[in-house]
Coordinates of N, CA and C in Angstrom, one line a residue:
A19 N 17.1 -4.2 -15.7 CA 16.6 -2.7 -16.9 C 18.1 -1.8 -16.4
T20 N 18.3 -1.8 -15.3 CA 19.4 -0.7 -14.5 C 20.7 -1.5 -15.2
E21 N 21.1 -2.2 -15.8 CA 22.4 -2.7 -16.2 C 22.5 -2.1 -17.8
L22 N 21.3 -2.0 -18.2 CA 21.2 -1.6 -19.8 C 21.7 -0.1 -19.8
Y23 N 21.0 0.7 -18.7 CA 21.3 2.1 -18.7 C 22.9 2.3 -18.0
S24 N 23.4 1.6 -17.1 CA 24.7 1.7 -16.4 C 25.5 1.5 -17.8
R25 N 25.4 0.8 -18.6 CA 26.3 0.5 -19.7 C 26.6 1.6 -20.8
R26 N 25.4 2.7 -21.0 CA 25.5 3.5 -21.6 C 26.8 4.6 -21.1
P27 N 27.2 5.1 -22.4 CA 28.4 6.0 -22.2 C 27.9 7.2 -21.6
A28 N 28.6 7.5 -20.4 CA 28.0 9.2 -20.0 C 29.0 10.1 -20.8
S29 N 29.7 9.9 -21.5 CA 30.4 11.1 -22.3 C 30.8 10.3 -23.3
L30 N 31.1 11.6 -24.5 CA 31.5 10.7 -25.9 C 32.9 10.2 -26.0
H31 N 33.6 10.3 -24.9 CA 35.2 10.1 -24.7 C 35.0 8.5 -24.4
E32 N 33.9 8.0 -23.3 CA 33.6 6.7 -23.1 C 33.0 5.8 -24.2
A33 N 32.5 6.6 -25.2 CA 32.1 5.6 -26.3 C 32.9 5.1 -27.5
S34 N 32.7 4.1 -28.5 CA 33.8 3.6 -28.9 C 34.0 4.7 -29.7
A35 N 35.4 4.4 -30.4 CA 36.3 6.0 -31.1 C 35.7 6.0 -32.3
H36 N 35.3 5.2 -33.0 CA 34.6 5.4 -34.4 C 33.2 4.7 -34.3
A37 N 32.2 5.1 -35.2 CA 30.9 4.7 -35.3 C 30.8 4.4 -36.6
L38 N 29.9 3.2 -37.0 CA 30.0 3.0 -38.5 C 31.0 3.0 -39.4
R39 N 32.1 2.1 -38.6 CA 33.0 2.2 -39.5 C 33.1 0.8 -40.7
F40 N 33.3 1.3 -41.6 CA 33.1 0.0 -42.3 C 34.4 0.5 -43.6
E41 N 35.3 -0.5 -43.2 CA 37.0 -0.2 -43.6 C 37.1 -1.5 -45.1
P42 N 37.2 -0.9 -46.0 CA 38.1 0.4 -46.4 C 37.1 1.7 -47.2
Y43 N 35.7 1.1 -46.9 CA 34.9 2.0 -47.9 C 34.5 3.3 -46.7
F44 N 34.3 3.5 -45.6 CA 34.2 4.7 -44.8 C 34.8 4.4 -43.9
G45 N 35.1 5.6 -43.0 CA 36.1 5.4 -41.8 C 35.2 5.7 -40.6
G46 N 34.2 6.0 -40.6 CA 32.8 6.0 -39.5 C 33.1 7.5 -39.5
F47 N 32.3 7.7 -38.1 CA 32.1 9.2 -37.6 C 33.1 9.1 -36.2
G48 N 34.0 9.7 -36.2 CA 35.0 9.6 -35.1 C 34.5 10.8 -33.9
R49 N 35.2 10.5 -32.8 CA 34.6 11.6 -31.7 C 34.3 13.1 -31.6
K50 N 35.3 13.4 -32.9 CA 35.1 14.8 -33.0 C 34.5 15.3 -34.2
N51 N 33.7 14.2 -34.6 CA 32.7 14.6 -35.4 C 31.7 15.4 -35.1
P52 N 31.2 16.8 -36.0 CA 30.2 17.3 -35.4 C 28.6 16.6 -35.6
L53 N 28.5 15.8 -36.4 CA 27.3 15.2 -36.3 C 27.0 14.3 -35.0
R54 N 28.1 13.5 -34.9 CA 28.4 12.7 -33.9 C 28.1 13.5 -32.2
I55 N 28.6 14.5 -32.5 CA 28.2 15.2 -31.0 C 27.3 15.7 -31.1
Y56 N 26.6 16.6 -32.3 CA 25.2 16.9 -31.7 C 24.6 15.6 -31.6
L57 N 24.3 14.6 -32.2 CA 23.2 13.8 -31.8 C 23.9 12.9 -30.5
F58 N 25.1 13.0 -30.0 CA 25.2 12.5 -28.8 C 24.7 13.5 -27.5
S59 N 24.4 15.0 -27.9 CA 24.0 15.5 -27.2 C 22.5 15.6 -27.1
T60 N 21.7 15.4 -28.3 CA 20.3 15.1 -28.5 C 19.8 13.8 -28.1
I61 N 20.7 12.7 -28.1 CA 20.1 11.1 -27.4 C 20.1 11.3 -26.0
N62 N 21.2 12.1 -25.6 CA 21.2 12.2 -24.1 C 20.3 13.2 -23.2
A63 N 20.0 13.9 -24.0 CA 19.1 15.0 -23.6 C 17.7 14.5 -22.7
V64 N 17.2 15.1 -21.7 CA 16.1 14.6 -21.2 C 14.8 14.6 -21.7
S65 N 14.7 15.7 -22.1 CA 13.5 15.8 -22.7 C 13.2 15.1 -24.4
T66 N 14.6 14.8 -24.7 CA 14.4 13.6 -26.1 C 14.3 12.5 -25.6
Q67 N 14.4 11.7 -24.7 CA 14.5 10.6 -24.0 C 13.0 10.8 -23.3
L68 N 12.4 11.5 -23.0 CA 11.1 11.4 -22.3 C 10.3 11.3 -23.4
F69 N 10.1 12.4 -24.7 CA 9.8 12.4 -25.9 C 9.7 10.7 -26.5
V70 N 11.0 10.1 -26.0 CA 11.0 8.9 -27.0 C 10.2 7.9 -26.2
E71 N 10.2 7.9 -25.1 CA 9.5 6.9 -24.0 C 8.2 7.2 -24.0
I72 N 7.7 8.3 -24.3 CA 5.9 8.7 -24.3 C 5.5 8.1 -25.7
M73 N 6.3 8.1 -27.1 CA 6.0 7.8 -28.2 C 5.6 6.3 -27.8
N74 N 7.2 5.5 -27.7 CA 6.8 4.1 -27.5 C 5.4 3.9 -26.4
A75 N 5.4 4.4 -25.3 CA 4.5 4.0 -24.6 C 3.1 3.8 -25.7
C76 N 2.9 5.1 -26.5 CA 2.0 5.7 -27.3 C 1.7 4.8 -28.3
C77 N 2.8 4.4 -28.9 CA 2.9 3.4 -29.8 C 2.0 1.5 -29.6
C78 N 2.7 1.5 -28.1 CA 2.5 0.2 -27.7 C 0.8 0.2 -27.2
L79 N 0.0 1.4 -26.7 CA -1.3 1.5 -27.1 C -2.1 1.2 -28.3
F80 N -1.6 2.0 -29.0 CA -2.0 2.1 -30.3 C -2.1 0.5 -31.3
L81 N -1.3 -0.2 -30.8 CA -1.4 -1.3 -31.3 C -2.1 -2.1 -30.4
I82 N -2.2 -1.9 -29.2 CA -3.3 -2.8 -28.5 C -4.5 -2.1 -29.0
L83 N -4.9 -1.1 -28.9 CA -6.2 -0.5 -29.4 C -6.7 -0.3 -30.4
S84 N -5.7 -0.6 -31.7 CA -6.2 -0.2 -32.9 C -7.2 -1.2 -33.5
P85 N -8.3 -0.2 -34.2 CA -9.8 -1.1 -34.5 C -9.3 -1.8 -35.6
E86 N -8.8 -1.7 -36.4 CA -8.2 -2.7 -37.6 C -7.8 -4.0 -37.1
M87 N -7.3 -4.2 -35.6 CA -6.8 -5.1 -35.2 C -7.7 -6.3 -35.2
R88 N -9.1 -5.6 -34.6 CA -10.3 -6.6 -34.5 C -11.1 -7.5 -35.2
T89 N -10.4 -7.0 -36.9 CA -11.2 -8.0 -37.6 C -10.4 -9.0 -38.2
P90 N -11.0 -9.7 -38.7 CA -10.6 -11.2 -39.3 C -9.2 -10.9 -40.2
M91 N -9.0 -9.9 -40.5 CA -7.9 -9.8 -41.7 C -6.7 -9.3 -41.1
P92 N -5.7 -9.6 -41.6 CA -4.6 -8.7 -41.3 C -4.4 -7.2 -41.3
R93 N -3.8 -6.7 -40.8 CA -3.2 -5.3 -40.5 C -3.6 -4.6 -41.8
N94 N -4.3 -3.5 -42.0 CA -4.3 -2.7 -42.9 C -5.2 -3.6 -44.3
G95 N -5.7 -4.9 -43.7 CA -6.2 -5.7 -44.7 C -7.1 -5.2 -46.0
A96 N -8.1 -4.1 -45.1 CA -9.0 -3.6 -46.2 C -8.5 -3.0 -47.1
T97 N -7.7 -2.3 -47.2 CA -7.1 -1.3 -48.4 C -6.5 -2.4 -49.1
R98 N -6.2 -3.5 -48.9 CA -5.5 -4.5 -50.0 C -6.7 -5.1 -50.6
S99 N -7.7 -5.3 -50.0 CA -8.9 -6.0 -50.3 C -9.5 -5.0 -51.6
I100 N -9.5 -4.1 -51.2 CA -10.2 -3.2 -51.7 C -9.4 -3.2 -53.2
V101 N -8.1 -2.7 -53.2 CA -7.2 -2.7 -54.0 C -7.3 -3.4 -55.2
A102 N -7.2 -4.9 -54.6 CA -7.5 -6.2 -54.8 C -9.0 -6.4 -55.9
G103 N -9.9 -5.4 -55.7 CA -11.3 -5.6 -56.0 C -12.2 -6.7 -55.3
H104 N -11.9 -7.0 -54.0 CA -12.7 -7.7 -53.2 C -13.1 -6.8 -52.0
R105 N -14.3 -7.2 -51.8 CA -14.9 -6.2 -50.7 C -15.8 -6.9 -49.7
Y106 N -15.7 -6.8 -48.3 CA -16.3 -7.6 -47.5 C -16.7 -6.7 -46.4
E107 N -17.9 -7.4 -45.8 CA -18.6 -6.4 -45.1 C -17.6 -6.0 -43.9
W108 N -17.0 -6.6 -43.3 CA -16.1 -6.0 -42.4 C -14.7 -5.1 -42.6
D109 N -15.0 -4.9 -44.1 CA -13.5 -4.0 -44.2 C -14.0 -2.7 -44.2
Q110 N -13.1 -1.9 -43.4 CA -12.9 -0.3 -43.2 C -11.7 0.0 -43.2
A111 N -11.7 1.1 -44.1 CA -10.6 2.0 -44.6 C -9.7 2.5 -43.6
R112 N -8.6 2.1 -43.4 CA -8.1 2.7 -42.1 C -7.9 4.4 -42.1
S113 N -8.4 5.0 -41.3 CA -8.3 6.7 -41.1 C -6.6 7.1 -41.1
V114 N -6.7 8.3 -41.9 CA -5.7 9.2 -42.5 C -4.8 9.1 -41.0
W115 N -5.5 9.8 -40.3 CA -4.8 10.2 -38.7 C -4.4 8.9 -38.4
L116 N -4.7 8.0 -38.4 CA -4.0 6.7 -37.7 C -2.8 6.3 -38.6
E117 N -2.9 6.3 -39.8 CA -1.5 6.2 -40.7 C -0.6 7.1 -40.0
I118 N -1.1 8.1 -40.3 CA 0.1 9.3 -39.7 C 0.5 9.2 -38.6
F119 N -0.1 9.1 -37.7 CA 0.3 8.5 -36.3 C 1.3 7.2 -36.1
D120 N 1.2 6.2 -37.2 CA 1.8 5.1 -37.2 C 3.4 5.1 -37.7
Y121 N 3.1 6.3 -38.8 CA 4.5 6.6 -39.5 C 5.2 7.5 -38.5
V122 N 4.8 8.5 -37.6 CA 5.3 9.2 -36.7 C 6.1 8.1 -36.0
C123 N 5.4 7.2 -35.3 CA 6.1 6.0 -34.4 C 7.2 5.6 -35.2
L124 N 6.9 5.2 -36.1 CA 7.8 4.6 -37.1 C 9.1 5.2 -36.9
L125 N 9.1 6.7 -37.5 CA 10.0 7.6 -37.9 C 10.8 7.9 -36.5
T126 N 9.8 8.2 -35.1 CA 10.8 8.0 -34.0 C 11.6 7.0 -33.7
L127 N 11.4 5.9 -33.5 CA 11.9 4.7 -33.7 C 12.9 4.6 -34.5
L128 N 13.1 5.1 -35.9 CA 14.0 5.3 -36.8 C 15.1 6.0 -36.2
F129 N 15.1 7.1 -35.7 CA 15.4 8.3 -35.1 C 16.6 7.8 -33.9
E130 N 15.5 7.1 -33.3 CA 16.3 6.7 -32.1 C 17.6 5.5 -32.2
V131 N 17.3 4.8 -33.2 CA 18.3 3.5 -33.6 C 19.6 4.2 -34.1
V132 N 19.1 5.1 -35.1 CA 20.0 5.6 -36.3 C 21.3 6.6 -35.1
A133 N 20.4 7.7 -33.8 CA 21.3 8.2 -33.4 C 22.2 7.6 -32.3
G134 N 21.4 6.8 -31.7 CA 22.3 6.2 -30.9 C 23.6 5.6 -31.2
T135 N 23.0 5.0 -32.4 CA 24.0 4.0 -33.3 C 25.2 5.0 -33.5
I136 N 24.9 6.3 -34.1 CA 26.2 6.9 -34.5 C 26.5 7.8 -33.4
S137 N 25.9 7.8 -32.3 CA 26.2 8.5 -31.3 C 27.5 7.8 -30.2
Y138 N 26.8 6.4 -29.6 CA 27.6 5.1 -29.1 C 28.4 4.2 -29.6
G139 N 28.1 4.6 -31.2 CA 29.5 2.9 -31.9 C 28.7 1.8 -31.3
F140 N 29.2 0.7 -31.7 CA 29.3 -0.8 -31.5 C 30.8 -0.9 -30.5
P141 N 29.9 -1.4 -29.4 CA 31.5 -1.7 -28.6 C 32.2 -2.7 -29.4
R142 N 33.4 -2.8 -29.7 CA 34.2 -3.6 -30.1 C 35.3 -4.2 -28.8
P143 N 35.9 -5.6 -29.3 CA 36.4 -6.0 -28.3 C 37.8 -5.9 -28.5
G144 N 38.6 -5.5 -27.0 CA 40.0 -5.4 -27.3 C 40.1 -4.0 -27.3

């Protein structure tokens, strides 16, 4: 696991010159791009890293302890069967708060991936 963190660029000058470059359509985010500078400082902040790690741990616990996982139907299958007009005795509609928490976990992961991709870029050979 330490190899992953040792390969992470410590500064923006160690990251790739352009992130998300799609020639000839998009030139990418250069090292002086304000969005890239802001995301680099945000993704490397200790508070952001701590928040993301806590959210990842909570998401894992949520998936382990989620009540709808104990039913024989697939995830959130109760909602699908009610919409389809079928009702079974084990159907339980999912709590709104569980849905909100699930989407917060999804958005946290999405932010981590997008911010990391724009901040560090993809390493290119050569």
